[in-house]
Structure formats: structure tokens, C-alpha cells
PDB file of C-alpha atoms in Angstrom:
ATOM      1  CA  UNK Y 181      61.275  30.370  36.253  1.00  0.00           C
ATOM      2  CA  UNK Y 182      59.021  29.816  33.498  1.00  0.00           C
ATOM      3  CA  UNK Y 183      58.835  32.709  30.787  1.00  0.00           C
ATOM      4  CA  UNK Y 184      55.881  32.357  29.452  1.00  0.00           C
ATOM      5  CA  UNK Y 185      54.433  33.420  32.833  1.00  0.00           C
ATOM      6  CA  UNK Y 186      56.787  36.424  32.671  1.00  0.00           C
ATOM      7  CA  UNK Y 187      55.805  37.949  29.476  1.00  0.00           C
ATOM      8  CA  UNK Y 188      52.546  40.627  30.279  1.00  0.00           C
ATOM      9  CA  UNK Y 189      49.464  40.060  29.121  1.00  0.00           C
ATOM     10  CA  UNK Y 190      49.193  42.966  26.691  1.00  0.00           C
ATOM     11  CA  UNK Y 191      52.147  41.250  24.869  1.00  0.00           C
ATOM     12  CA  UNK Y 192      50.130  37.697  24.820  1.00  0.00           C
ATOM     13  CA  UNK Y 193      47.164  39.455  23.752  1.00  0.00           C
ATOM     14  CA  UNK Y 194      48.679  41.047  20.702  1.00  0.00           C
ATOM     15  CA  UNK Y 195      50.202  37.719  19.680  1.00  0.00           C
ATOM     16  CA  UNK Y 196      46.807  35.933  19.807  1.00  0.00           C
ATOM     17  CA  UNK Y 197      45.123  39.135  17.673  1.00  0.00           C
ATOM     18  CA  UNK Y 198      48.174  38.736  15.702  1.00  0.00           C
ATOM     19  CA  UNK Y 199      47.280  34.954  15.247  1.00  0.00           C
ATOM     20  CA  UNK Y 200      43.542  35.355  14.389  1.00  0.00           C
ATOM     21  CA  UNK Y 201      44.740  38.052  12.311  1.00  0.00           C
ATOM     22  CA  UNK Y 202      46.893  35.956   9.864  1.00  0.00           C
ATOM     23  CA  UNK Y 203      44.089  33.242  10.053  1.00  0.00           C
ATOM     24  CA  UNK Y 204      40.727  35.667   8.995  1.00  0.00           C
ATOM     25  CA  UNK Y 205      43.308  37.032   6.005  1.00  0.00           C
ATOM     26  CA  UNK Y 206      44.009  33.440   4.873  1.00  0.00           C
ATOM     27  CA  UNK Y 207      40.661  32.767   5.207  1.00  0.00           C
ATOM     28  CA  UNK Y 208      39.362  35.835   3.135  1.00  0.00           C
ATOM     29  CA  UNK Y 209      41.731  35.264   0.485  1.00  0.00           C
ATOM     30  CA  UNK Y 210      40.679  31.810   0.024  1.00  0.00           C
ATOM     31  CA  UNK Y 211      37.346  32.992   0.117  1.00  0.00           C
ATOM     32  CA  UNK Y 212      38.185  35.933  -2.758  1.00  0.00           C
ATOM     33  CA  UNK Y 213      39.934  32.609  -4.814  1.00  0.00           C
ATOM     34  CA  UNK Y 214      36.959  30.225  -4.453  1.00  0.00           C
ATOM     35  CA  UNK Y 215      34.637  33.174  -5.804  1.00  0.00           C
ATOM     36  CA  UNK Y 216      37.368  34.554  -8.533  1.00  0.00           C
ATOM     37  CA  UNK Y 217      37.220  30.318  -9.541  1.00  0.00           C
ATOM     38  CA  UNK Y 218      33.514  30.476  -9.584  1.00  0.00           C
ATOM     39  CA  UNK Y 219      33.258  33.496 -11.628  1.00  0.00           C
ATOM     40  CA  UNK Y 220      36.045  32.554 -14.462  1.00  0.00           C
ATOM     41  CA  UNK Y 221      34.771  32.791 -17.545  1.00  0.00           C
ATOM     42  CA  UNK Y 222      36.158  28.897 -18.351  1.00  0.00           C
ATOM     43  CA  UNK Y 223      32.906  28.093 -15.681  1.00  0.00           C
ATOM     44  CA  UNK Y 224      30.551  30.173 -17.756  1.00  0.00           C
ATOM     45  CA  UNK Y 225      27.607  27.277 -18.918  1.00  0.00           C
ATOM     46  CA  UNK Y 226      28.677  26.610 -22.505  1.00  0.00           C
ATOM     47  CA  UNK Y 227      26.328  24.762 -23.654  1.00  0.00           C
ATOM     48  CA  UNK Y 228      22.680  22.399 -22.718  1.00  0.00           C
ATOM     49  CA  UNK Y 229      22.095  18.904 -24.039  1.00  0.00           C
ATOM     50  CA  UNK Y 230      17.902  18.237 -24.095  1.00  0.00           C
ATOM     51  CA  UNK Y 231      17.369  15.031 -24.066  1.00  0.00           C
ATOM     52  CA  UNK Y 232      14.198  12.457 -23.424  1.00  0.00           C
ATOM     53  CA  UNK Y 233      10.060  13.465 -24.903  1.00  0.00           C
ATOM     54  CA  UNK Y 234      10.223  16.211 -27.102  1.00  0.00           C
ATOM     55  CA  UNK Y 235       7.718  15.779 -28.586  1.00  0.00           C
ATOM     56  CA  UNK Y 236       5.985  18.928 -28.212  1.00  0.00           C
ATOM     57  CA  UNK Y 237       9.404  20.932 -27.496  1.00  0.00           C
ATOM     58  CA  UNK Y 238      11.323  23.081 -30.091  1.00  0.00           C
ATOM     59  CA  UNK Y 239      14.757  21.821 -28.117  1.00  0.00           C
ATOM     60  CA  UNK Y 240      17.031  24.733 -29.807  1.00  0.00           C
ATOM     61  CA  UNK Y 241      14.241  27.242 -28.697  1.00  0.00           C
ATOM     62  CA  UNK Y 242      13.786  26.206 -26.034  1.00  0.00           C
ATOM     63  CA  UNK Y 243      17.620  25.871 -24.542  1.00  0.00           C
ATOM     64  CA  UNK Y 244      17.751  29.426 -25.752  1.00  0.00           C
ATOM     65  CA  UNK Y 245      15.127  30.563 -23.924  1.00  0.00           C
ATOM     66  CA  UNK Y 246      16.099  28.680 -20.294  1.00  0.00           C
ATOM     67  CA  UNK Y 247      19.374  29.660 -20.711  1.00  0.00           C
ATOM     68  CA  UNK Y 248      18.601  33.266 -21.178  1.00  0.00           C
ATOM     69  CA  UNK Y 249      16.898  32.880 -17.998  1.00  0.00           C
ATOM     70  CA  UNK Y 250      19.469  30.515 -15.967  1.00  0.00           C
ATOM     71  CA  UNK Y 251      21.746  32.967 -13.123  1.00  0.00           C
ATOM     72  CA  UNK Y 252      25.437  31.844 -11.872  1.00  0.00           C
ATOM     73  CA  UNK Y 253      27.878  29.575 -13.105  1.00  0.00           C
ATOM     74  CA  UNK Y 254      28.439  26.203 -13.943  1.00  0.00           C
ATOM     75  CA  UNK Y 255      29.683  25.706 -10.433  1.00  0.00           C
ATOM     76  CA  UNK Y 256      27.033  27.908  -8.520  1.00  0.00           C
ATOM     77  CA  UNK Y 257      24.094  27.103 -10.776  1.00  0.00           C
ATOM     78  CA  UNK Y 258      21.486  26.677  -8.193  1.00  0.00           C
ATOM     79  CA  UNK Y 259      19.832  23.202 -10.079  1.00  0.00           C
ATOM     80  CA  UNK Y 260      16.449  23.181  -8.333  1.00  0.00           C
ATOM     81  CA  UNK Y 261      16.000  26.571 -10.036  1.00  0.00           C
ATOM     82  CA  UNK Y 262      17.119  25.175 -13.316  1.00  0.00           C
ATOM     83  CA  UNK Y 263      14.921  22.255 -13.260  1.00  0.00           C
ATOM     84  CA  UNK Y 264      11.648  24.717 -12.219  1.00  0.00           C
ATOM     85  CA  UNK Y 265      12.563  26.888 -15.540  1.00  0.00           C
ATOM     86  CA  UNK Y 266      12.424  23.678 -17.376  1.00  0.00           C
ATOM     87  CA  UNK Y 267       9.294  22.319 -16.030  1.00  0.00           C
ATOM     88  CA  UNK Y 268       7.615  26.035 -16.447  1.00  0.00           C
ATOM     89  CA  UNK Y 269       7.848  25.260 -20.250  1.00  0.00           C
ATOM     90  CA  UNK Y 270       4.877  24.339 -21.758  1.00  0.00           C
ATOM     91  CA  UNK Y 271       4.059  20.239 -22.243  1.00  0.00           C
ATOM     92  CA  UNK Y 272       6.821  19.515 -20.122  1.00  0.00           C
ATOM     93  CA  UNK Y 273       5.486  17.403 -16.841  1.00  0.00           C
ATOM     94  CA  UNK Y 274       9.391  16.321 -15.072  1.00  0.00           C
ATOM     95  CA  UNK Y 275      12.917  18.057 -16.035  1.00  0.00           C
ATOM     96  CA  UNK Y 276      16.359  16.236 -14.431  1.00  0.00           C
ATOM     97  CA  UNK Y 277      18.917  18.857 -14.254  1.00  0.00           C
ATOM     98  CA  UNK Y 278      22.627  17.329 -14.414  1.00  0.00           C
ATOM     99  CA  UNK Y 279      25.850  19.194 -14.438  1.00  0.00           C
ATOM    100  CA  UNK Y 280      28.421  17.766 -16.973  1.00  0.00           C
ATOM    101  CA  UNK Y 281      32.038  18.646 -16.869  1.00  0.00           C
ATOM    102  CA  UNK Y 282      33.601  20.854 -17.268  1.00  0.00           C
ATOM    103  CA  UNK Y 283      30.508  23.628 -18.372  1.00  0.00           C
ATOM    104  CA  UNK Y 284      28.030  21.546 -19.616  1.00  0.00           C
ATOM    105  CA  UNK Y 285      24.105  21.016 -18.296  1.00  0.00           C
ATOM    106  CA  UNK Y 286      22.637  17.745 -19.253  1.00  0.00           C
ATOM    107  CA  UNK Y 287      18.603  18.278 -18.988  1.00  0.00           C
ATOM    108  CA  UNK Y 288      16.285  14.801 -19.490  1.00  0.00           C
ATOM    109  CA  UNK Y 289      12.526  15.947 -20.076  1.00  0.00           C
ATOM    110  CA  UNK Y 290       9.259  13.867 -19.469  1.00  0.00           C
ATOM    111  CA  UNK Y 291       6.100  15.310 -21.122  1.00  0.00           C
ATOM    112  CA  UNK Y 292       2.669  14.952 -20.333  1.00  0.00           C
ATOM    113  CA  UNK Y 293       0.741  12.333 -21.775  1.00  0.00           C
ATOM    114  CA  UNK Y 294      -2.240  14.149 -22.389  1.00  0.00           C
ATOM    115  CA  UNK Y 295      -5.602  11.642 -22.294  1.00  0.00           C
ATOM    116  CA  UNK Y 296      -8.112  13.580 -22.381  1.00  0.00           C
ATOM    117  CA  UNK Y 297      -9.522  17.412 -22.667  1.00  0.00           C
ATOM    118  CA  UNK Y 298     -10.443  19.031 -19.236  1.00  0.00           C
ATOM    119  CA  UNK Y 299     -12.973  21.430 -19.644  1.00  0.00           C
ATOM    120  CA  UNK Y 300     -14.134  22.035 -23.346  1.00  0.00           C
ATOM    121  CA  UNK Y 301     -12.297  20.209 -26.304  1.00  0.00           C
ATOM    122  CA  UNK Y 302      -9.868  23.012 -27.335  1.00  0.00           C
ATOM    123  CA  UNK Y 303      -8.982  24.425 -24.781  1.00  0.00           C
ATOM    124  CA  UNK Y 304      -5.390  25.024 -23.279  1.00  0.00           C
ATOM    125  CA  UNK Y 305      -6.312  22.588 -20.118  1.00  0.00           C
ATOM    126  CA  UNK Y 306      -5.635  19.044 -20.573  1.00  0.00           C
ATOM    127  CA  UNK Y 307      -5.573  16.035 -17.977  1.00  0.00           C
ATOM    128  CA  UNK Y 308      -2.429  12.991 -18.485  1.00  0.00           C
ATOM    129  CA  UNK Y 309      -2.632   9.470 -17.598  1.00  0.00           C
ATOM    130  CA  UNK Y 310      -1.710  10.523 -13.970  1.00  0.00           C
ATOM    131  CA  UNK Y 311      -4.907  12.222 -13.602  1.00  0.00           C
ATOM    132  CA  UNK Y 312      -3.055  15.629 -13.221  1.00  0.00           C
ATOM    133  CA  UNK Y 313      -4.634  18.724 -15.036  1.00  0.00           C
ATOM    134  CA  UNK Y 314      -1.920  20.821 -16.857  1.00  0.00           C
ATOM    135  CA  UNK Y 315      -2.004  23.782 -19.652  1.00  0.00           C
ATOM    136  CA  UNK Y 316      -0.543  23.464 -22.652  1.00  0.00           C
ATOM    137  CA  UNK Y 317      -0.970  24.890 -26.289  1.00  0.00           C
ATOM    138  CA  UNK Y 318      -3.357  22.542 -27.808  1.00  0.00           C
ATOM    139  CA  UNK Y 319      -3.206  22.974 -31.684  1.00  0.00           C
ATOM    140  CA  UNK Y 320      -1.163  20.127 -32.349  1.00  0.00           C
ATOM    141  CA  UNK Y 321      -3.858  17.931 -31.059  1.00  0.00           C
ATOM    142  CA  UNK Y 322      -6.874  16.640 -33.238  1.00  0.00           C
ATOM    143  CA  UNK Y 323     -10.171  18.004 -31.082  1.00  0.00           C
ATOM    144  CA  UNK Y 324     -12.245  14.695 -31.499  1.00  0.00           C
ATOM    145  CA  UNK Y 325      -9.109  12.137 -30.293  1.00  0.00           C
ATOM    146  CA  UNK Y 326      -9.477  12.658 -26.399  1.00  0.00           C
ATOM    147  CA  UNK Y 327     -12.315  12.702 -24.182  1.00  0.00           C
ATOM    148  CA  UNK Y 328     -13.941  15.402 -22.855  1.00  0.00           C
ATOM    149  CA  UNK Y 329     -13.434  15.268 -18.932  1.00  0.00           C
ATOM    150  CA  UNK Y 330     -14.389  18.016 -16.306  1.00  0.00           C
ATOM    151  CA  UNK Y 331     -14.918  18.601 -13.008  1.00  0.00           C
ATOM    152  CA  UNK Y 332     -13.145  20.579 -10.073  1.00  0.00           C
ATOM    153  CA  UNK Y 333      -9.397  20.407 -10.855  1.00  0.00           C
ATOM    154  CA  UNK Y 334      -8.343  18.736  -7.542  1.00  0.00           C
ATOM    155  CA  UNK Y 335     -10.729  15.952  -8.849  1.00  0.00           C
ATOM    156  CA  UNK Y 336      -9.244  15.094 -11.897  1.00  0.00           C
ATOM    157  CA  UNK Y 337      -7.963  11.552 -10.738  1.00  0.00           C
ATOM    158  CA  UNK Y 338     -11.156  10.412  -9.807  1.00  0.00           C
ATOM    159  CA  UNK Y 339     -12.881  11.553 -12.996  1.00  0.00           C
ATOM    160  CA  UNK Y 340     -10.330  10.163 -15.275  1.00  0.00           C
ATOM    161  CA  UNK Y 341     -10.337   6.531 -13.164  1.00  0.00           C
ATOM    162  CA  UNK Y 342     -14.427   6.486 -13.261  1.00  0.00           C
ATOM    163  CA  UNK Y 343     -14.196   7.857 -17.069  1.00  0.00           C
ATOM    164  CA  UNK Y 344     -11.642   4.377 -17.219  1.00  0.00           C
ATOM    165  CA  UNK Y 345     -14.062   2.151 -15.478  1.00  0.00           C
ATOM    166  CA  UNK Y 346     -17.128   3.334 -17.385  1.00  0.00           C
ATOM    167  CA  UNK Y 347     -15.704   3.168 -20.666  1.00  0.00           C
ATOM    168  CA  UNK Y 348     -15.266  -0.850 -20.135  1.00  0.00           C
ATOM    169  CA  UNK Y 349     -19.174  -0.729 -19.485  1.00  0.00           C
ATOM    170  CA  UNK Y 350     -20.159   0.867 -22.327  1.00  0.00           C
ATOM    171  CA  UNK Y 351     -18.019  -0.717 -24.613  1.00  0.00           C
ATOM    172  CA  UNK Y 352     -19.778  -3.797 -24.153  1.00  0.00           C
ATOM    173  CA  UNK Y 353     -22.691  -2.016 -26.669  1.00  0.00           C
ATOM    174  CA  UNK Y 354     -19.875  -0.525 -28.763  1.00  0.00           C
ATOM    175  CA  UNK Y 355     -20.525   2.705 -27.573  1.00  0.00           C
ATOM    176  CA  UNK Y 356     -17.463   5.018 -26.089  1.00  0.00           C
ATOM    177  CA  UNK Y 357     -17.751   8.333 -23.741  1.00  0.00           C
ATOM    178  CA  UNK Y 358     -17.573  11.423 -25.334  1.00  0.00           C
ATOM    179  CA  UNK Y 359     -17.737  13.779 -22.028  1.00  0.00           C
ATOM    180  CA  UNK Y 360     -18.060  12.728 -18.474  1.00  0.00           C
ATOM    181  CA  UNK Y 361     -18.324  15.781 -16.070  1.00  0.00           C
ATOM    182  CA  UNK Y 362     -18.812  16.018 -12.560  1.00  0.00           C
ATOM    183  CA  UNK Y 363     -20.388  18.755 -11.011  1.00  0.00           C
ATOM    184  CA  UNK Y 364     -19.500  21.288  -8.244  1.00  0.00           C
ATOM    185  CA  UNK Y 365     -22.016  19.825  -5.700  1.00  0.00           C
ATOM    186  CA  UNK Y 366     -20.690  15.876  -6.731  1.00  0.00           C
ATOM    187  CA  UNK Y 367     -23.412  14.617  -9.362  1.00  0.00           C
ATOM    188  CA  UNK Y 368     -22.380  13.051 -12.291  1.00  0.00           C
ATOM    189  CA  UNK Y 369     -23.478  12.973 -16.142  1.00  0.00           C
ATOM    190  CA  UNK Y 370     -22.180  11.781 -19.609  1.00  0.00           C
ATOM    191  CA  UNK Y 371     -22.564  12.012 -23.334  1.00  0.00           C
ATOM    192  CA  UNK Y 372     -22.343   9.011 -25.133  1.00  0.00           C
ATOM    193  CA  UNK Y 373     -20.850   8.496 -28.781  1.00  0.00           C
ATOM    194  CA  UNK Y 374     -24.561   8.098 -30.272  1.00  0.00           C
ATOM    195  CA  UNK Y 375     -25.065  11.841 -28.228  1.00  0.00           C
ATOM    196  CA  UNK Y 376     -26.952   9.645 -25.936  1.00  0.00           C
ATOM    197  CA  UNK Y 377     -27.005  11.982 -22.435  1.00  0.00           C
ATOM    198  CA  UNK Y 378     -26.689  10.234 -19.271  1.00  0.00           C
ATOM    199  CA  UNK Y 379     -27.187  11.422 -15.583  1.00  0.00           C
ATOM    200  CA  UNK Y 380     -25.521   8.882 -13.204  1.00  0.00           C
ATOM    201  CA  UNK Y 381     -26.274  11.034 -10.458  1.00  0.00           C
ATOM    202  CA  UNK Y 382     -24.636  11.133  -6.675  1.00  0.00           C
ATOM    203  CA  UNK Y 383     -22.732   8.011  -5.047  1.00  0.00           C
ATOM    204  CA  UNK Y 384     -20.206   5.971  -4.861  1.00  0.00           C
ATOM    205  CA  UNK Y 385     -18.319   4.675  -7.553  1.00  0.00           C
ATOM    206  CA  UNK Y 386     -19.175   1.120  -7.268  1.00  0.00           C
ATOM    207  CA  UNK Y 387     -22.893   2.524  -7.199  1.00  0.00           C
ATOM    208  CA  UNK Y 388     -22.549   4.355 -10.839  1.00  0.00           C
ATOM    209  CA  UNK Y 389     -20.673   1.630 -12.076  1.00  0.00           C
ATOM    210  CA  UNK Y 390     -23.830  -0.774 -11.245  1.00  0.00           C
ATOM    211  CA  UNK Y 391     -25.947   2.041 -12.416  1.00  0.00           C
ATOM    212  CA  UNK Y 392     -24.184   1.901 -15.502  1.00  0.00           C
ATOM    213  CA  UNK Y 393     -24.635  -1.659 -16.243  1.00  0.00           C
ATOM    214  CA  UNK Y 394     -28.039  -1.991 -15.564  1.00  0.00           C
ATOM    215  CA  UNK Y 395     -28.801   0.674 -18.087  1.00  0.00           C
ATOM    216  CA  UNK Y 396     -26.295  -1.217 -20.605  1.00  0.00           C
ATOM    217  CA  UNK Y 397     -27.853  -4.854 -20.134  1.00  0.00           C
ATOM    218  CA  UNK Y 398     -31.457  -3.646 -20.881  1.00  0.00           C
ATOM    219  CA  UNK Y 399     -31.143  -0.439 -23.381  1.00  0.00           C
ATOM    220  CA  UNK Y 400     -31.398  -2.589 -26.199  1.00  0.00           C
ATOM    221  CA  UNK Y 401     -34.779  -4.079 -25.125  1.00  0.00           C
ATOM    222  CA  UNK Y 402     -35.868  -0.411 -25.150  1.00  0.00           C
ATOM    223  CA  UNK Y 403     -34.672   0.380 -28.266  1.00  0.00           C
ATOM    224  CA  UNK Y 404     -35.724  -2.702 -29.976  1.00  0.00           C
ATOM    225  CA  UNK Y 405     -39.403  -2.315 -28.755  1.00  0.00           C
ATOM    226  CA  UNK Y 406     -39.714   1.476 -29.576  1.00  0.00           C
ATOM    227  CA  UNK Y 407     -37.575   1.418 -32.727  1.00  0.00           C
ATOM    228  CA  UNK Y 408     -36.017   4.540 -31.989  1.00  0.00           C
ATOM    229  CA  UNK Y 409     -32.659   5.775 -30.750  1.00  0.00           C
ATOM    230  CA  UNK Y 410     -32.322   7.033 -26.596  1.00  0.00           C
ATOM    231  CA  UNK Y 411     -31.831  10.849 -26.775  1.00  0.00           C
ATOM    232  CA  UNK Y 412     -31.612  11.293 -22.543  1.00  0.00           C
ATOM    233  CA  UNK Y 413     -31.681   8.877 -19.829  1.00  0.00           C
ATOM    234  CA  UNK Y 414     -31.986   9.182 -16.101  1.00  0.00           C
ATOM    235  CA  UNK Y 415     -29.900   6.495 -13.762  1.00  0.00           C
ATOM    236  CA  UNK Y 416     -30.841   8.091 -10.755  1.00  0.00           C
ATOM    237  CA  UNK Y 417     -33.783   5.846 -10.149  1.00  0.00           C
ATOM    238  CA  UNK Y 418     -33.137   3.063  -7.175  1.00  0.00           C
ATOM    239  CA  UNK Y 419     -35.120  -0.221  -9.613  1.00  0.00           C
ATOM    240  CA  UNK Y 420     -34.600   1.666 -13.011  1.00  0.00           C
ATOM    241  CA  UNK Y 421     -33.967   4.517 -15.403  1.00  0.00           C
ATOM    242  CA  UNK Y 422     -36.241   7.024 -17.446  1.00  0.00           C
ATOM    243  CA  UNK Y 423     -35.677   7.409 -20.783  1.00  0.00           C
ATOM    244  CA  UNK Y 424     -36.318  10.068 -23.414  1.00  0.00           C
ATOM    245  CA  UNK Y 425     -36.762   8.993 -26.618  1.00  0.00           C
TER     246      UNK Y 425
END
């Protein structure tokens, strides 16, 4: 006769229960280890390393004031978070959040590369060589060393590429851009270094660009036969441009 089938239920039920039992309390205390581990104070984050462009950065200020800021341990430091309260900071475009052992945080920053003014020279918003519009405390900067650029913000790339094309055109007259803006309803104009003002108009780009050089390969006829300087012209002419002396 086989026992097992002898012994009652209620009795093989109390031995299972028993068995979970003894598994959920080894389970909880592992649990109440892994959390008293996380929470020692030998995991507490003793220190930040800053590292890469810092240009712009105070790196003692600025690891004090992130780390005021940072929530859990070395071990249950959630990093994405970190690395968002690094690139919050002002100037600072990328942050690479690293844990070092045993309670260190290793942070690499990448700045912005700021190329030009968006908006009004001055002001906090500035566009980088990625085309990508960004605020940033501007009195480090010298006012009349970038460009003036503006336009709606999700356009920056293309303003900054056409400002890059243009300014090849015009520097074949030694004459660089000052401000190239693009307007809500898509029409563009510039100032020129001589405070020349240009209105390329609507179109394409390969259509301002050619706008742009026919006004370049005949301006100085214009100027030569008036003797005076251009003030305004208008490109938006299909054979031409008008001028304003």
C-alpha cells in the first residue's frame, strides 16, 4: 500500500502551505537584505568626476548643485534621470552618466557650439552647428561674433544651412551676413555687412541661392555707374532686382 495515498488531504495541504510558507519568508528576507545593501551608507554617491567641454560650466558648482538634486543610491541611482539633470544645466547639449565603483558617478559633458544668435544678438536663445536652438546665458559671448539668425524654431536647420550656403555667395564681394531671418509665412530677407538689406523672397533654396548670385555678379556695375553705396534691394523680381540707393 502506498502511504502517500493514505495520508488525508488536510495533512498534504498544510505541508504544501507549510512549503510556500518557508519559501515567501526566504524570499522576503532576501528582499529586506537586497534593500538594507542598497540603502548602506558605504553605497551613498561619494563623489562626481565632470569631465569633457566645460567651457561654460563652473564643474564644482555645478556637481553641487546635481547632486543636491540626484535621489537613491549608488546602486539604485536611476541614470536616465541623472543624465536629464545634467543636460537641464545651462550650455550643456549631451551628458553620459557612468557609475564607477564602488560610489563614484563619472559624468562626460558635450556643450553647445553656439554659431550664431537666434532671435536678437543678446539674447538668451542661441542656435549650434547642429542647427538646434537652445538657451543659455549669453554674457560670455562678444554680441558682434555670431550671426544673427531667426525664424520659427523648428526651422532653425534650414536657416542656418541657407545662412551657410549664402555666406559662400556673398563672400565672393567680401561682404558677410549680418542677419538672415525667415518669416512666419516662409519669405526670406538679409542684412549685409555694408547694412545693405536684402529681400530674397519665397522659394526654394536652389532658387535664392541663384537669386543671390545674380545680384552678386552685377551689383558692382550698379555701384560703379551711380557712385553710391546699395541701401535696399529687392530679389524678388523673375529677370532682375530693384535697388534703392
Amino acid at each position: 500500500m502506498n502511504p502517500a495515498l493514505d495520508t488525508p488531504n488536510d495533512i498534504r495541504l498544510m505541508a504544501l502551505a507549510t512549503q510556500w510558507l518557508l519559501v515567501l519568508f526566504v524570499l522576503m528576507g532576501l528582499s529586506a537584505l537586497g534593500l538594507w545593501l542598497v540603502r548602506h551608507p558605504a553605497w551613498h554617491v561619494a563623489g562626481i568626476q565632470v569631465h569633457g567641454d566645460v567651457t561654460h560650466q563652473n564643474a564644482v558648482a555645478l556637481r553641487a548643485h546635481i547632486a543636491n538634486r540626484l535621489s537613491g543610491s549608488f546602486l539604485s541611482l536611476d541614470l536616465h534621470e541623472a543624465r536629464a539633470l545634467f543636460e537641464s544645466a545651462p550650455w550643456v547639449r549631451q551628458a553620459v552618466v557612468q557609475r564607477e565603483f564602488p560610489n563614484r558617478l563619472k559624468v562626460t559633458l558635450t556643450e553647445h557650439q553656439a554659431v550664431a544668435w537666434w532671435g536678437e544678438a543678446g539674447e538668451d536663445k542661441l542656435v549650434n552647428t547642429q542647427g538646434e536652438v537652445f538657451q543659455a546665458n549669453p554674457d560670455s559671448l562678444d554680441n558682434d561674433a555670431l550671426v544673427e539668425l531667426a525664424g520659427p524654431d523648428d526651422q532653425a536647420p534650414q536657416v542656418l544651412a541657407l545662412y551657410r550656403d549664402l555666406s559662400s555667395v556673398f563672400g565672393r564681394i567680401e561682404l558677410d551676413i549680418k542677419r538672415l531671418e525667415l518669416s512666419p509665412r516662409g519669405s526670406w530677407r538679409l542684412r549685409l555687412s555694408n547694412h545693405a538689406q536684402l529681400e530674397l523672397g519665397r522659394g526654394e533654396p536652389s532658387e535664392l541661392m541663384a537669386r543671390a548670385a545674380q545680384f552678386v555678379a552685377t551689383v558692382g556695375q550698379v555701384t560703379a555707374r551711380y557712385q553710391r553705396d546699395i541701401e535696399s534691394a529687392d530679389l524678388r523680381y523673375p529677370n532682375g532686382y530693384a535697388v534703392r540707393m
